[in-house]
């Protein structure tokens, strides 16, 4: 006999807290983006300011992926929001969160401590949701898949300096900035892009408010979370 379905509201609440903490950190560190070095004190180099922004963004992307996984797994196990919403299952629900992991991974021996779901791939997330539910809130994840892919490229460049990560980030930065020369300035990195106001791809409200790429991605994640856990 199946037990009580797991809850899901706290998953979004925790995710939003993580985003808010990252936004607060970035807002504070950007107060020093011009550098600070008064006589007799240790200054904050602009490079270090950008590094803090990069690390904050890494945290946001990781929190988004954790949110996706936790929400999807719980819905497969029958979770519903406090307002009574839940996706409409095609085949019934899993008997537990452990069983939900097995269903999603198609692996009866799935171990969350060492195995992974492919939540970094928006197409995988939506294909799983399409297969398991006749109605669900994950559709916008696929629609926004290209933007989410660029976010992953930024995160990966922060974490790694491989040729692939460098090339992927360069393509992402050029996609967003469209520099007249078709090239980035020497040493241009993720932190530079994240603190630059958006000029395309995020919609007119973000452009008109001069939101940075960091802020625009944070708002994107929050809007997607609201459709997944309404």
PDB file of C-alpha atoms in Angstrom:
ATOM      1  CA  UNK A   1       0.000   0.000   0.000  1.00  0.00           C
ATOM      2  CA  UNK A   2       1.392   3.393  -0.982  1.00  0.00           C
ATOM      3  CA  UNK A   3       2.209   5.812   1.802  1.00  0.00           C
ATOM      4  CA  UNK A   4       1.404   9.489   2.023  1.00  0.00           C
ATOM      5  CA  UNK A   5       2.649  11.399  -1.049  1.00  0.00           C
ATOM      6  CA  UNK A   6       5.700  13.616  -0.448  1.00  0.00           C
ATOM      7  CA  UNK A   7       5.414  17.406  -0.312  1.00  0.00           C
ATOM      8  CA  UNK A   8       6.845  19.771  -2.905  1.00  0.00           C
ATOM      9  CA  UNK A   9       6.178  23.394  -1.864  1.00  0.00           C
ATOM     10  CA  UNK A  10       9.276  23.492   0.334  1.00  0.00           C
ATOM     11  CA  UNK A  11      11.421  22.600  -2.690  1.00  0.00           C
ATOM     12  CA  UNK A  12      10.562  25.896  -4.416  1.00  0.00           C
ATOM     13  CA  UNK A  13      10.790  27.832  -1.161  1.00  0.00           C
ATOM     14  CA  UNK A  14      14.324  26.556  -0.579  1.00  0.00           C
ATOM     15  CA  UNK A  15      15.291  27.313  -4.190  1.00  0.00           C
ATOM     16  CA  UNK A  16      14.033  30.886  -3.953  1.00  0.00           C
ATOM     17  CA  UNK A  17      15.985  31.387  -0.719  1.00  0.00           C
ATOM     18  CA  UNK A  18      19.153  30.227  -2.463  1.00  0.00           C
ATOM     19  CA  UNK A  19      18.563  32.655  -5.343  1.00  0.00           C
ATOM     20  CA  UNK A  20      17.879  35.512  -2.937  1.00  0.00           C
ATOM     21  CA  UNK A  21      21.073  34.791  -1.017  1.00  0.00           C
ATOM     22  CA  UNK A  22      23.070  34.813  -4.274  1.00  0.00           C
ATOM     23  CA  UNK A  23      21.418  38.049  -5.415  1.00  0.00           C
ATOM     24  CA  UNK A  24      22.155  39.702  -2.068  1.00  0.00           C
ATOM     25  CA  UNK A  25      25.802  38.634  -2.242  1.00  0.00           C
ATOM     26  CA  UNK A  26      26.190  39.935  -5.789  1.00  0.00           C
ATOM     27  CA  UNK A  27      24.510  43.239  -4.927  1.00  0.00           C
ATOM     28  CA  UNK A  28      26.905  43.752  -2.043  1.00  0.00           C
ATOM     29  CA  UNK A  29      30.072  42.802  -3.908  1.00  0.00           C
ATOM     30  CA  UNK A  30      29.156  44.946  -6.911  1.00  0.00           C
ATOM     31  CA  UNK A  31      29.375  47.983  -4.675  1.00  0.00           C
ATOM     32  CA  UNK A  32      33.123  47.457  -5.049  1.00  0.00           C
ATOM     33  CA  UNK A  33      33.200  46.684  -8.768  1.00  0.00           C
ATOM     34  CA  UNK A  34      35.338  49.757  -9.428  1.00  0.00           C
ATOM     35  CA  UNK A  35      37.909  48.533  -6.953  1.00  0.00           C
ATOM     36  CA  UNK A  36      38.571  49.818  -3.477  1.00  0.00           C
ATOM     37  CA  UNK A  37      41.995  50.588  -2.104  1.00  0.00           C
ATOM     38  CA  UNK A  38      42.021  53.481   0.400  1.00  0.00           C
ATOM     39  CA  UNK A  39      45.343  54.327   1.957  1.00  0.00           C
ATOM     40  CA  UNK A  40      46.375  51.884   4.630  1.00  0.00           C
ATOM     41  CA  UNK A  41      43.739  49.234   3.822  1.00  0.00           C
ATOM     42  CA  UNK A  42      43.527  46.144   1.681  1.00  0.00           C
ATOM     43  CA  UNK A  43      41.551  46.732  -1.510  1.00  0.00           C
ATOM     44  CA  UNK A  44      39.174  44.511  -3.472  1.00  0.00           C
ATOM     45  CA  UNK A  45      40.453  44.023  -6.990  1.00  0.00           C
ATOM     46  CA  UNK A  46      37.786  44.072  -9.750  1.00  0.00           C
ATOM     47  CA  UNK A  47      38.957  40.596 -10.751  1.00  0.00           C
ATOM     48  CA  UNK A  48      38.037  39.296  -7.315  1.00  0.00           C
ATOM     49  CA  UNK A  49      34.662  41.004  -7.490  1.00  0.00           C
ATOM     50  CA  UNK A  50      33.949  39.165 -10.730  1.00  0.00           C
ATOM     51  CA  UNK A  51      35.077  35.885  -9.179  1.00  0.00           C
ATOM     52  CA  UNK A  52      32.530  36.288  -6.386  1.00  0.00           C
ATOM     53  CA  UNK A  53      29.796  36.908  -8.986  1.00  0.00           C
ATOM     54  CA  UNK A  54      30.907  33.789 -10.870  1.00  0.00           C
ATOM     55  CA  UNK A  55      30.759  31.630  -7.751  1.00  0.00           C
ATOM     56  CA  UNK A  56      27.333  33.019  -6.857  1.00  0.00           C
ATOM     57  CA  UNK A  57      26.115  32.113 -10.344  1.00  0.00           C
ATOM     58  CA  UNK A  58      27.493  28.605 -10.018  1.00  0.00           C
ATOM     59  CA  UNK A  59      25.444  28.263  -6.861  1.00  0.00           C
ATOM     60  CA  UNK A  60      22.293  29.477  -8.596  1.00  0.00           C
ATOM     61  CA  UNK A  61      22.659  26.998 -11.458  1.00  0.00           C
ATOM     62  CA  UNK A  62      23.354  24.146  -9.037  1.00  0.00           C
ATOM     63  CA  UNK A  63      20.291  25.128  -6.992  1.00  0.00           C
ATOM     64  CA  UNK A  64      18.169  25.204 -10.150  1.00  0.00           C
ATOM     65  CA  UNK A  65      19.237  21.699 -11.107  1.00  0.00           C
ATOM     66  CA  UNK A  66      18.562  20.465  -7.585  1.00  0.00           C
ATOM     67  CA  UNK A  67      15.124  22.093  -7.681  1.00  0.00           C
ATOM     68  CA  UNK A  68      14.331  20.429 -11.016  1.00  0.00           C
ATOM     69  CA  UNK A  69      15.347  17.010  -9.737  1.00  0.00           C
ATOM     70  CA  UNK A  70      13.542  17.280  -6.421  1.00  0.00           C
ATOM     71  CA  UNK A  71      10.337  18.609  -7.978  1.00  0.00           C
ATOM     72  CA  UNK A  72      10.269  16.023 -10.767  1.00  0.00           C
ATOM     73  CA  UNK A  73      10.992  13.117  -8.430  1.00  0.00           C
ATOM     74  CA  UNK A  74       8.337  14.225  -5.969  1.00  0.00           C
ATOM     75  CA  UNK A  75       5.702  14.683  -8.643  1.00  0.00           C
ATOM     76  CA  UNK A  76       6.404  11.177  -9.937  1.00  0.00           C
ATOM     77  CA  UNK A  77       5.831   9.993  -6.369  1.00  0.00           C
ATOM     78  CA  UNK A  78       2.474  11.798  -6.284  1.00  0.00           C
ATOM     79  CA  UNK A  79       3.353  15.085  -4.594  1.00  0.00           C
ATOM     80  CA  UNK A  80       0.985  18.019  -4.871  1.00  0.00           C
ATOM     81  CA  UNK A  81       1.258  21.663  -3.876  1.00  0.00           C
ATOM     82  CA  UNK A  82      -0.521  23.276  -0.956  1.00  0.00           C
ATOM     83  CA  UNK A  83      -3.118  24.565  -3.398  1.00  0.00           C
ATOM     84  CA  UNK A  84      -3.815  21.033  -4.605  1.00  0.00           C
ATOM     85  CA  UNK A  85      -1.963  21.196  -7.931  1.00  0.00           C
ATOM     86  CA  UNK A  86      -0.054  18.256  -9.306  1.00  0.00           C
ATOM     87  CA  UNK A  87       0.717  17.000 -12.817  1.00  0.00           C
ATOM     88  CA  UNK A  88      -1.759  14.500 -14.226  1.00  0.00           C
ATOM     89  CA  UNK A  89      -0.057  11.064 -14.232  1.00  0.00           C
ATOM     90  CA  UNK A  90      -0.506   8.698 -17.167  1.00  0.00           C
ATOM     91  CA  UNK A  91       0.393   5.522 -15.317  1.00  0.00           C
ATOM     92  CA  UNK A  92      -0.283   6.147 -11.639  1.00  0.00           C
ATOM     93  CA  UNK A  93       2.389   7.259  -9.190  1.00  0.00           C
ATOM     94  CA  UNK A  94       5.553   5.793  -7.780  1.00  0.00           C
ATOM     95  CA  UNK A  95       5.231   4.304  -4.323  1.00  0.00           C
ATOM     96  CA  UNK A  96       8.059   6.389  -2.853  1.00  0.00           C
ATOM     97  CA  UNK A  97      10.776   8.874  -3.734  1.00  0.00           C
ATOM     98  CA  UNK A  98      13.189   5.956  -4.032  1.00  0.00           C
ATOM     99  CA  UNK A  99      10.831   4.263  -6.476  1.00  0.00           C
ATOM    100  CA  UNK A 100      10.460   7.544  -8.398  1.00  0.00           C
ATOM    101  CA  UNK A 101      14.228   7.681  -8.907  1.00  0.00           C
ATOM    102  CA  UNK A 102      14.121   4.136 -10.256  1.00  0.00           C
ATOM    103  CA  UNK A 103      11.308   5.036 -12.652  1.00  0.00           C
ATOM    104  CA  UNK A 104      13.010   8.187 -13.936  1.00  0.00           C
ATOM    105  CA  UNK A 105      16.395   6.539 -14.348  1.00  0.00           C
ATOM    106  CA  UNK A 106      14.983   3.256 -15.672  1.00  0.00           C
ATOM    107  CA  UNK A 107      17.371   1.649 -13.203  1.00  0.00           C
ATOM    108  CA  UNK A 108      15.969  -0.559 -10.402  1.00  0.00           C
ATOM    109  CA  UNK A 109      19.290  -0.233  -8.557  1.00  0.00           C
ATOM    110  CA  UNK A 110      19.478   3.565  -8.773  1.00  0.00           C
ATOM    111  CA  UNK A 111      21.354   5.090  -5.831  1.00  0.00           C
ATOM    112  CA  UNK A 112      20.900   8.884  -5.443  1.00  0.00           C
ATOM    113  CA  UNK A 113      24.194   9.071  -3.536  1.00  0.00           C
ATOM    114  CA  UNK A 114      26.240   7.961  -6.539  1.00  0.00           C
ATOM    115  CA  UNK A 115      23.939   7.951  -9.592  1.00  0.00           C
ATOM    116  CA  UNK A 116      22.586  10.987 -11.428  1.00  0.00           C
ATOM    117  CA  UNK A 117      19.451  12.036 -13.242  1.00  0.00           C
ATOM    118  CA  UNK A 118      20.040  14.072 -16.408  1.00  0.00           C
ATOM    119  CA  UNK A 119      18.487  17.279 -15.079  1.00  0.00           C
ATOM    120  CA  UNK A 120      21.228  19.346 -16.733  1.00  0.00           C
ATOM    121  CA  UNK A 121      19.554  18.481 -20.067  1.00  0.00           C
ATOM    122  CA  UNK A 122      16.281  20.425 -20.551  1.00  0.00           C
ATOM    123  CA  UNK A 123      15.175  18.021 -23.292  1.00  0.00           C
ATOM    124  CA  UNK A 124      15.577  15.038 -20.965  1.00  0.00           C
ATOM    125  CA  UNK A 125      13.520  16.753 -18.261  1.00  0.00           C
ATOM    126  CA  UNK A 126      10.643  17.597 -20.579  1.00  0.00           C
ATOM    127  CA  UNK A 127      10.699  14.240 -22.356  1.00  0.00           C
ATOM    128  CA  UNK A 128      10.411  12.478 -19.004  1.00  0.00           C
ATOM    129  CA  UNK A 129       7.570  14.769 -17.963  1.00  0.00           C
ATOM    130  CA  UNK A 130       5.808  14.252 -21.323  1.00  0.00           C
ATOM    131  CA  UNK A 131       6.114  10.482 -20.991  1.00  0.00           C
ATOM    132  CA  UNK A 132       4.895  10.277 -17.391  1.00  0.00           C
ATOM    133  CA  UNK A 133       2.277  13.054 -17.279  1.00  0.00           C
ATOM    134  CA  UNK A 134      -0.557  14.030 -19.597  1.00  0.00           C
ATOM    135  CA  UNK A 135      -0.425  17.579 -18.226  1.00  0.00           C
ATOM    136  CA  UNK A 136       2.466  19.236 -16.386  1.00  0.00           C
ATOM    137  CA  UNK A 137       4.341  22.498 -15.858  1.00  0.00           C
ATOM    138  CA  UNK A 138       7.723  21.497 -17.269  1.00  0.00           C
ATOM    139  CA  UNK A 139       7.030  22.554 -20.865  1.00  0.00           C
ATOM    140  CA  UNK A 140       8.730  25.948 -20.536  1.00  0.00           C
ATOM    141  CA  UNK A 141      11.957  24.206 -19.561  1.00  0.00           C
ATOM    142  CA  UNK A 142      12.215  22.957 -23.129  1.00  0.00           C
ATOM    143  CA  UNK A 143      11.113  26.291 -24.594  1.00  0.00           C
ATOM    144  CA  UNK A 144      13.830  28.069 -22.628  1.00  0.00           C
ATOM    145  CA  UNK A 145      16.281  25.231 -23.278  1.00  0.00           C
ATOM    146  CA  UNK A 146      18.676  27.353 -25.377  1.00  0.00           C
ATOM    147  CA  UNK A 147      18.974  29.975 -22.610  1.00  0.00           C
ATOM    148  CA  UNK A 148      19.416  27.262 -19.992  1.00  0.00           C
ATOM    149  CA  UNK A 149      22.131  25.745 -22.168  1.00  0.00           C
ATOM    150  CA  UNK A 150      23.965  29.060 -22.226  1.00  0.00           C
ATOM    151  CA  UNK A 151      23.694  29.261 -18.444  1.00  0.00           C
ATOM    152  CA  UNK A 152      25.348  25.854 -18.248  1.00  0.00           C
ATOM    153  CA  UNK A 153      28.129  27.047 -20.552  1.00  0.00           C
ATOM    154  CA  UNK A 154      28.781  29.997 -18.242  1.00  0.00           C
ATOM    155  CA  UNK A 155      28.763  27.749 -15.172  1.00  0.00           C
ATOM    156  CA  UNK A 156      31.042  25.191 -16.821  1.00  0.00           C
ATOM    157  CA  UNK A 157      33.570  27.855 -17.773  1.00  0.00           C
ATOM    158  CA  UNK A 158      33.691  29.020 -14.155  1.00  0.00           C
ATOM    159  CA  UNK A 159      34.343  25.460 -13.038  1.00  0.00           C
ATOM    160  CA  UNK A 160      36.735  24.373 -15.807  1.00  0.00           C
ATOM    161  CA  UNK A 161      39.315  25.868 -18.140  1.00  0.00           C
ATOM    162  CA  UNK A 162      39.317  23.120 -20.772  1.00  0.00           C
ATOM    163  CA  UNK A 163      39.344  24.050 -24.436  1.00  0.00           C
ATOM    164  CA  UNK A 164      35.734  22.904 -24.801  1.00  0.00           C
ATOM    165  CA  UNK A 165      34.548  24.987 -21.857  1.00  0.00           C
ATOM    166  CA  UNK A 166      36.421  27.999 -23.204  1.00  0.00           C
ATOM    167  CA  UNK A 167      34.950  27.551 -26.677  1.00  0.00           C
ATOM    168  CA  UNK A 168      31.412  27.035 -25.364  1.00  0.00           C
ATOM    169  CA  UNK A 169      31.629  30.126 -23.182  1.00  0.00           C
ATOM    170  CA  UNK A 170      33.017  32.214 -26.023  1.00  0.00           C
ATOM    171  CA  UNK A 171      30.084  31.161 -28.208  1.00  0.00           C
ATOM    172  CA  UNK A 172      27.653  32.029 -25.411  1.00  0.00           C
ATOM    173  CA  UNK A 173      29.185  35.456 -24.789  1.00  0.00           C
ATOM    174  CA  UNK A 174      29.151  36.307 -28.494  1.00  0.00           C
ATOM    175  CA  UNK A 175      25.540  35.093 -28.712  1.00  0.00           C
ATOM    176  CA  UNK A 176      24.496  37.547 -26.006  1.00  0.00           C
ATOM    177  CA  UNK A 177      26.770  40.484 -26.836  1.00  0.00           C
ATOM    178  CA  UNK A 178      26.975  40.333 -30.647  1.00  0.00           C
ATOM    179  CA  UNK A 179      30.225  42.384 -30.675  1.00  0.00           C
ATOM    180  CA  UNK A 180      30.764  44.376 -33.859  1.00  0.00           C
ATOM    181  CA  UNK A 181      34.105  42.679 -34.426  1.00  0.00           C
ATOM    182  CA  UNK A 182      32.662  39.228 -33.775  1.00  0.00           C
ATOM    183  CA  UNK A 183      35.312  38.689 -31.100  1.00  0.00           C
ATOM    184  CA  UNK A 184      35.668  39.173 -27.353  1.00  0.00           C
ATOM    185  CA  UNK A 185      38.309  41.307 -25.736  1.00  0.00           C
ATOM    186  CA  UNK A 186      41.340  39.488 -24.380  1.00  0.00           C
ATOM    187  CA  UNK A 187      40.667  37.804 -21.043  1.00  0.00           C
ATOM    188  CA  UNK A 188      36.898  38.282 -21.165  1.00  0.00           C
ATOM    189  CA  UNK A 189      35.380  35.865 -18.673  1.00  0.00           C
ATOM    190  CA  UNK A 190      32.089  34.716 -17.151  1.00  0.00           C
ATOM    191  CA  UNK A 191      32.141  37.397 -14.472  1.00  0.00           C
ATOM    192  CA  UNK A 192      32.408  40.098 -17.127  1.00  0.00           C
ATOM    193  CA  UNK A 193      29.351  38.774 -18.936  1.00  0.00           C
ATOM    194  CA  UNK A 194      27.312  38.249 -15.781  1.00  0.00           C
ATOM    195  CA  UNK A 195      27.650  41.871 -14.650  1.00  0.00           C
ATOM    196  CA  UNK A 196      26.938  43.274 -18.138  1.00  0.00           C
ATOM    197  CA  UNK A 197      23.370  44.521 -18.796  1.00  0.00           C
ATOM    198  CA  UNK A 198      21.411  42.367 -21.229  1.00  0.00           C
ATOM    199  CA  UNK A 199      20.747  43.685 -24.728  1.00  0.00           C
ATOM    200  CA  UNK A 200      18.907  40.751 -26.306  1.00  0.00           C
ATOM    201  CA  UNK A 201      17.313  37.334 -25.745  1.00  0.00           C
ATOM    202  CA  UNK A 202      15.698  38.094 -22.345  1.00  0.00           C
ATOM    203  CA  UNK A 203      12.826  40.312 -23.472  1.00  0.00           C
ATOM    204  CA  UNK A 204      12.193  44.052 -23.452  1.00  0.00           C
ATOM    205  CA  UNK A 205      11.430  44.437 -19.718  1.00  0.00           C
ATOM    206  CA  UNK A 206      14.870  43.055 -18.820  1.00  0.00           C
ATOM    207  CA  UNK A 207      16.535  45.214 -21.460  1.00  0.00           C
ATOM    208  CA  UNK A 208      14.697  48.386 -20.449  1.00  0.00           C
ATOM    209  CA  UNK A 209      15.468  47.868 -16.765  1.00  0.00           C
ATOM    210  CA  UNK A 210      19.124  47.237 -17.654  1.00  0.00           C
ATOM    211  CA  UNK A 211      19.135  43.926 -15.828  1.00  0.00           C
ATOM    212  CA  UNK A 212      22.489  42.225 -15.787  1.00  0.00           C
ATOM    213  CA  UNK A 213      22.826  38.748 -17.238  1.00  0.00           C
ATOM    214  CA  UNK A 214      23.107  37.469 -13.662  1.00  0.00           C
ATOM    215  CA  UNK A 215      19.791  39.072 -12.696  1.00  0.00           C
ATOM    216  CA  UNK A 216      18.096  38.052 -15.948  1.00  0.00           C
ATOM    217  CA  UNK A 217      19.018  34.409 -15.426  1.00  0.00           C
ATOM    218  CA  UNK A 218      17.859  34.561 -11.806  1.00  0.00           C
ATOM    219  CA  UNK A 219      14.469  35.880 -12.939  1.00  0.00           C
ATOM    220  CA  UNK A 220      14.277  33.217 -15.643  1.00  0.00           C
ATOM    221  CA  UNK A 221      14.849  30.463 -13.111  1.00  0.00           C
ATOM    222  CA  UNK A 222      12.239  31.889 -10.759  1.00  0.00           C
ATOM    223  CA  UNK A 223       9.628  32.197 -13.503  1.00  0.00           C
ATOM    224  CA  UNK A 224      10.231  28.606 -14.585  1.00  0.00           C
ATOM    225  CA  UNK A 225       9.992  27.409 -10.982  1.00  0.00           C
ATOM    226  CA  UNK A 226       6.648  29.187 -10.626  1.00  0.00           C
ATOM    227  CA  UNK A 227       5.215  27.241 -13.575  1.00  0.00           C
ATOM    228  CA  UNK A 228       6.582  23.944 -12.251  1.00  0.00           C
ATOM    229  CA  UNK A 229       5.438  24.434  -8.643  1.00  0.00           C
ATOM    230  CA  UNK A 230       2.576  26.954  -8.916  1.00  0.00           C
TER     231      UNK A 230
END
